[in-house]
Structures are given as structure tokens and as C-alpha cells.
Tab-separated table of C-alpha atoms in Angstrom:
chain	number	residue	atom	x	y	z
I	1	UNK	CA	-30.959	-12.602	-11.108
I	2	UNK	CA	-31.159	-11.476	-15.036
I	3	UNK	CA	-33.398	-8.910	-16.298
I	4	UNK	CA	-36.002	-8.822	-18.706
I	5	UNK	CA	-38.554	-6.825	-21.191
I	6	UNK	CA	-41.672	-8.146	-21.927
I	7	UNK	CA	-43.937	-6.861	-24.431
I	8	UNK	CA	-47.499	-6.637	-24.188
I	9	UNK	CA	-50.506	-4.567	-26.254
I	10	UNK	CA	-52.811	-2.386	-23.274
I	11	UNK	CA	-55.742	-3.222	-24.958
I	12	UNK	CA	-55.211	-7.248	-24.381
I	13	UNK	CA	-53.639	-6.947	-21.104
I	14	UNK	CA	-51.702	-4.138	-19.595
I	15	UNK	CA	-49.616	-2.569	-16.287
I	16	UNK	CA	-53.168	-1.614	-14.807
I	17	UNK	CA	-54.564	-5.709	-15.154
I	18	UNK	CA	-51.433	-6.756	-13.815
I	19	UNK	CA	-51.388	-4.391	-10.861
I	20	UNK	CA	-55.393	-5.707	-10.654
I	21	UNK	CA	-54.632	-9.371	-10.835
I	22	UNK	CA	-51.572	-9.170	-8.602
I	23	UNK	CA	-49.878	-12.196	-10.597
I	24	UNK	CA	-50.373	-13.387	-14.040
I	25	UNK	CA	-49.350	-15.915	-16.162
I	26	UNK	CA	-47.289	-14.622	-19.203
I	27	UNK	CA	-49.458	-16.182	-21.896
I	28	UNK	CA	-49.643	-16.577	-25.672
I	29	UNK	CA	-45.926	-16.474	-26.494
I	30	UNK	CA	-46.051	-18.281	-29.931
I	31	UNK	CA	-42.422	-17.236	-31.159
I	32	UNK	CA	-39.684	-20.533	-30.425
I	33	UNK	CA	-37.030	-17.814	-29.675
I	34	UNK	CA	-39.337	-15.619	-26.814
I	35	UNK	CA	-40.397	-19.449	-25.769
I	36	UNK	CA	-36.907	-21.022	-25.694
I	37	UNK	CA	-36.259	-17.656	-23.290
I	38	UNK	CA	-39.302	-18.194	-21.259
I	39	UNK	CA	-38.434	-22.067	-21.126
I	40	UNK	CA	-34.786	-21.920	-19.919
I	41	UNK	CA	-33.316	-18.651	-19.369
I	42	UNK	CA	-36.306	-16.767	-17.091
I	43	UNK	CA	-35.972	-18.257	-13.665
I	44	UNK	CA	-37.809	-17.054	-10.145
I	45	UNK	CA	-36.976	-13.994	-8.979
I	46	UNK	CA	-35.689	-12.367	-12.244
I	47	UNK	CA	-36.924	-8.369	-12.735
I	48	UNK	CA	-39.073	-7.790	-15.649
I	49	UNK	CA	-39.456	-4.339	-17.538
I	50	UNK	CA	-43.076	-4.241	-18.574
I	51	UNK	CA	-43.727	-2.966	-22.750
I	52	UNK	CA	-46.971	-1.504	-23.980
I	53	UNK	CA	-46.678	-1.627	-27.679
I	54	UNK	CA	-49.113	-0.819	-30.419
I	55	UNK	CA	-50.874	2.118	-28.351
I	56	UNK	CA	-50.561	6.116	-28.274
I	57	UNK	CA	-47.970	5.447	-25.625
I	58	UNK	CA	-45.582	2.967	-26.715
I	59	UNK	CA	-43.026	2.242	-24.007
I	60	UNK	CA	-41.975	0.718	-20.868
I	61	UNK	CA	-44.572	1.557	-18.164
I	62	UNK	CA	-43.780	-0.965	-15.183
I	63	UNK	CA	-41.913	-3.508	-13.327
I	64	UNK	CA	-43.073	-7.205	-12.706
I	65	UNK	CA	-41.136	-10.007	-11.040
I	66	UNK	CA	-41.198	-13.467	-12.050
I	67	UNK	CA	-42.377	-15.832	-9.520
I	68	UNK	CA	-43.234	-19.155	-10.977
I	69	UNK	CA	-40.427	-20.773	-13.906
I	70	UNK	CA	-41.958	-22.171	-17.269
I	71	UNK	CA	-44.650	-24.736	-17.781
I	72	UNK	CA	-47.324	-25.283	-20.198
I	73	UNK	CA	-49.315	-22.819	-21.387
I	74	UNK	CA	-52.740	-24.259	-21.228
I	75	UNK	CA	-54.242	-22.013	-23.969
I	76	UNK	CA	-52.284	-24.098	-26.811
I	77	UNK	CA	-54.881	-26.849	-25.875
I	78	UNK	CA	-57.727	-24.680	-25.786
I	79	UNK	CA	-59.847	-24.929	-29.315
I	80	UNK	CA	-61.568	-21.647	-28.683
I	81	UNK	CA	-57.880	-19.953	-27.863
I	82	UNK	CA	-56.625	-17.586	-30.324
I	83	UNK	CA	-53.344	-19.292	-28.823
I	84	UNK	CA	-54.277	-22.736	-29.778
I	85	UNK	CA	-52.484	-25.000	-31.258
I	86	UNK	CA	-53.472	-28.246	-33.018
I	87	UNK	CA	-50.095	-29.667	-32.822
I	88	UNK	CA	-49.293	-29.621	-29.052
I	89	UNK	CA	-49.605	-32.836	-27.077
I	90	UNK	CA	-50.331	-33.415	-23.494
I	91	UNK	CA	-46.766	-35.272	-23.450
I	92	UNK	CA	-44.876	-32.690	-25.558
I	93	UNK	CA	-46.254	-29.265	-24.732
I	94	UNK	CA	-44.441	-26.975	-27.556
I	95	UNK	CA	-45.124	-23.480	-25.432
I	96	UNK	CA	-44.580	-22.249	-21.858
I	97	UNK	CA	-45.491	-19.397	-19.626
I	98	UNK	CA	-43.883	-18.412	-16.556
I	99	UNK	CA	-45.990	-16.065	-13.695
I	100	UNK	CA	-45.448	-12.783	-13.250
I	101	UNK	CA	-46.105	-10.154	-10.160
I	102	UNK	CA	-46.874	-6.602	-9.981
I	103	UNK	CA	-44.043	-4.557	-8.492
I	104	UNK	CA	-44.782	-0.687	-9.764
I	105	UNK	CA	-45.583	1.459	-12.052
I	106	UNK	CA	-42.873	3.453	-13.961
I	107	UNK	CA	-43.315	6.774	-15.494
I	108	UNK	CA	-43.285	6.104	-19.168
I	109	UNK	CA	-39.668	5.484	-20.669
I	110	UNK	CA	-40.769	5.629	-24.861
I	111	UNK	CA	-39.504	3.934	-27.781
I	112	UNK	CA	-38.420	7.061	-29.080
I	113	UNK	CA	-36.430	8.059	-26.191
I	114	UNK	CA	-34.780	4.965	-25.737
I	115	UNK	CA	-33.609	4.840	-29.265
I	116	UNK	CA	-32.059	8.207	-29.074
I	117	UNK	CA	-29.616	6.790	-26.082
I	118	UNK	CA	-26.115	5.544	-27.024
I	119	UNK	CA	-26.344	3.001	-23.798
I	120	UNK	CA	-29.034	1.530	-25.267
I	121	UNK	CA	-28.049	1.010	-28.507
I	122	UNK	CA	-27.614	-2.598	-28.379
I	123	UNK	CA	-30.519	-3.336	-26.597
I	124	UNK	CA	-32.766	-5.708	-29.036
I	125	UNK	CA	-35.866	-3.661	-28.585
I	126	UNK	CA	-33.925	-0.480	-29.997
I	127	UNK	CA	-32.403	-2.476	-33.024
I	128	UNK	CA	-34.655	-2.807	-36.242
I	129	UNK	CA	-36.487	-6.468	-36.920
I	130	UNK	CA	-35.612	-7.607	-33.042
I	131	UNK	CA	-38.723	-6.744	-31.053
I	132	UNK	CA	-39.451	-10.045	-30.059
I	133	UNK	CA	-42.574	-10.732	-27.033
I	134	UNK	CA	-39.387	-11.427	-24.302
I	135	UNK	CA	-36.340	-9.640	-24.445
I	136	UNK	CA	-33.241	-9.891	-22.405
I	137	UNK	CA	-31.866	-6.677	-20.447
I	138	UNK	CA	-28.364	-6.420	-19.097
I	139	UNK	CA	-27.956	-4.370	-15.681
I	140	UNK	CA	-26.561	-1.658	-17.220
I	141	UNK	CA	-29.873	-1.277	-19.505
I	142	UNK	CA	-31.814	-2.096	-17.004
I	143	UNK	CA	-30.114	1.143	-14.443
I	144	UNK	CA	-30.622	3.176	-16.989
I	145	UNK	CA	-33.822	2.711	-17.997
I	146	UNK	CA	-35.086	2.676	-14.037
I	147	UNK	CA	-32.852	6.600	-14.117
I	148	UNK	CA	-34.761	7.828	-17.319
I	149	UNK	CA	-37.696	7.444	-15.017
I	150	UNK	CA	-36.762	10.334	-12.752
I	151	UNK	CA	-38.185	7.990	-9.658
I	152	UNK	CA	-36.382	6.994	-6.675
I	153	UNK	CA	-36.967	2.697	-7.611
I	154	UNK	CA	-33.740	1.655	-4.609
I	155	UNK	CA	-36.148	-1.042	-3.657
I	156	UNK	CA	-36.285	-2.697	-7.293
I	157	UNK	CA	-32.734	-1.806	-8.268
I	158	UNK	CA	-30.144	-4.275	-7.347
């Protein structure tokens, strides 16, 4: 199992739709890094920290699980998509999304917190120019983002 951050702006789709929807696809990733993470690195069952970004309350505010691996994301062949892209083909599908479900909410961890923590130093969401859609967490980040909470999470820890 690896762990993850994924980024996401509340007003577009946020910890509340996903707890709503139950599962959702991961959609719209248009960066080749974040894809080539989605596409062979994210597999079933991997935890997933969930990112608001651009909002009053920028931070990580959940935890999702991945439950379906990467395949096309239908919205590149959508005209009327702001994720469309004129390029993809049927046969050679440029960008993925994976499925995602709802585990909990998390009291807000911010930005600004996190940065201020030397075991987090290296993660690329703290580092300038590396906030990418899909990050990679190691275990360590990931425990000590989950204790910055203050909640008791043994049932999503590993």
C-alpha cells in the first residue's frame, strides 16, 4: 500500500461531494507527471490524503481510498469538457483517472502548519514550485499528518 495527496479546489469538487457521492473518479489531471502517477504508481487499495487548495482554508481535510486503478478519463473526449483534448484517440488515450472512496473527514492540517514541520520538509507539497494535482506521501508523512489531526484515525493508519 503507498500513500498519496491529492489536490482538489472546494468550489469544483470537495471532501463534502466526495463523502456525498461515496466514490468518484479522480478527473481532469492534465499534468504528464500527476498522470504518469495516476497511470502506474496508484494501485487499489492505496490511502489518499485529500487537499483543498485555492480556498480560505487551504489544507488537507480528508481521507479517500483508491478503489479502481487508471483508465481513461472520458472527459479528454468530451468537446464541451474544460478537460478536453483534441489530441486524444480512442486507441491512445493520453490521460487517466483512477476512483476514489470516502473514508473520513480530518480536522484541517494547513499549508502553513505543515510547512513549519521539520518531518515534513521534504514532502513535495511543502517545497516551492512542486504542488503538483497527485503527490506521493511516505508513511512517515503520512503518521504525522493523521497525529497533527488530534483524532484517534487506528482504523485508517496502517
Amino acid at each position: 500500500m503507498a500513500y498519496w495527496l491529492f489536490k482538489t479546489e472546494p468550489d469544483t469538487f470537495s471532501i463534502d461531494t466526495l463523502k456525498q457521492q461515496k466514490v468518484s473518479p479522480w478527473e481532469g489531471v492534465r499534468n504528464y507527471q500527476a498522470r504518469n502517477m495516476l497511470r502506474d504508481e496508484i494501485k487499489c487499495g492505496d490511502q489518499v490524503l485529500i487537499y483543498h487548495s485555492s480556498c480560505k482554508d487551504i489544507g488537507v481535510v480528508g481521507i479517500a481510498k483508491v478503489v479502481k486503478e487508471a483508465y481513461p478519463d472520458h472527459f479528454q473526449f468530451e468537446p464541451t469538457s474544460g478537460y478536453f483534448d483534441p489530441k486524444a484517440t480512442l486507441e491512445n488515450p493520453p490521460w487517466v483517472m483512477v476512483d476514489i472512496e470516502y473514508q473520513q473527514h480530518l480536522r484541517l492540517v494547513s499549508l502553513a502548519r505543515m510547512k513549519k514541520v521539520a518531518e515534513l520538509a521534504e514532502m513535495p507539497l511543502v517545497k516551492r514550485g512542486n504542488r503538483l494535482s497527485v503527490m506521493p506521501v511516505t508513511s512517515a508523512q503520512w503518521q504525522h499528518i493523521l497525529a497533527m489531526t488530534g483524532q484517534f484515525l487506528a482504523a485508517v493508519t496502517p
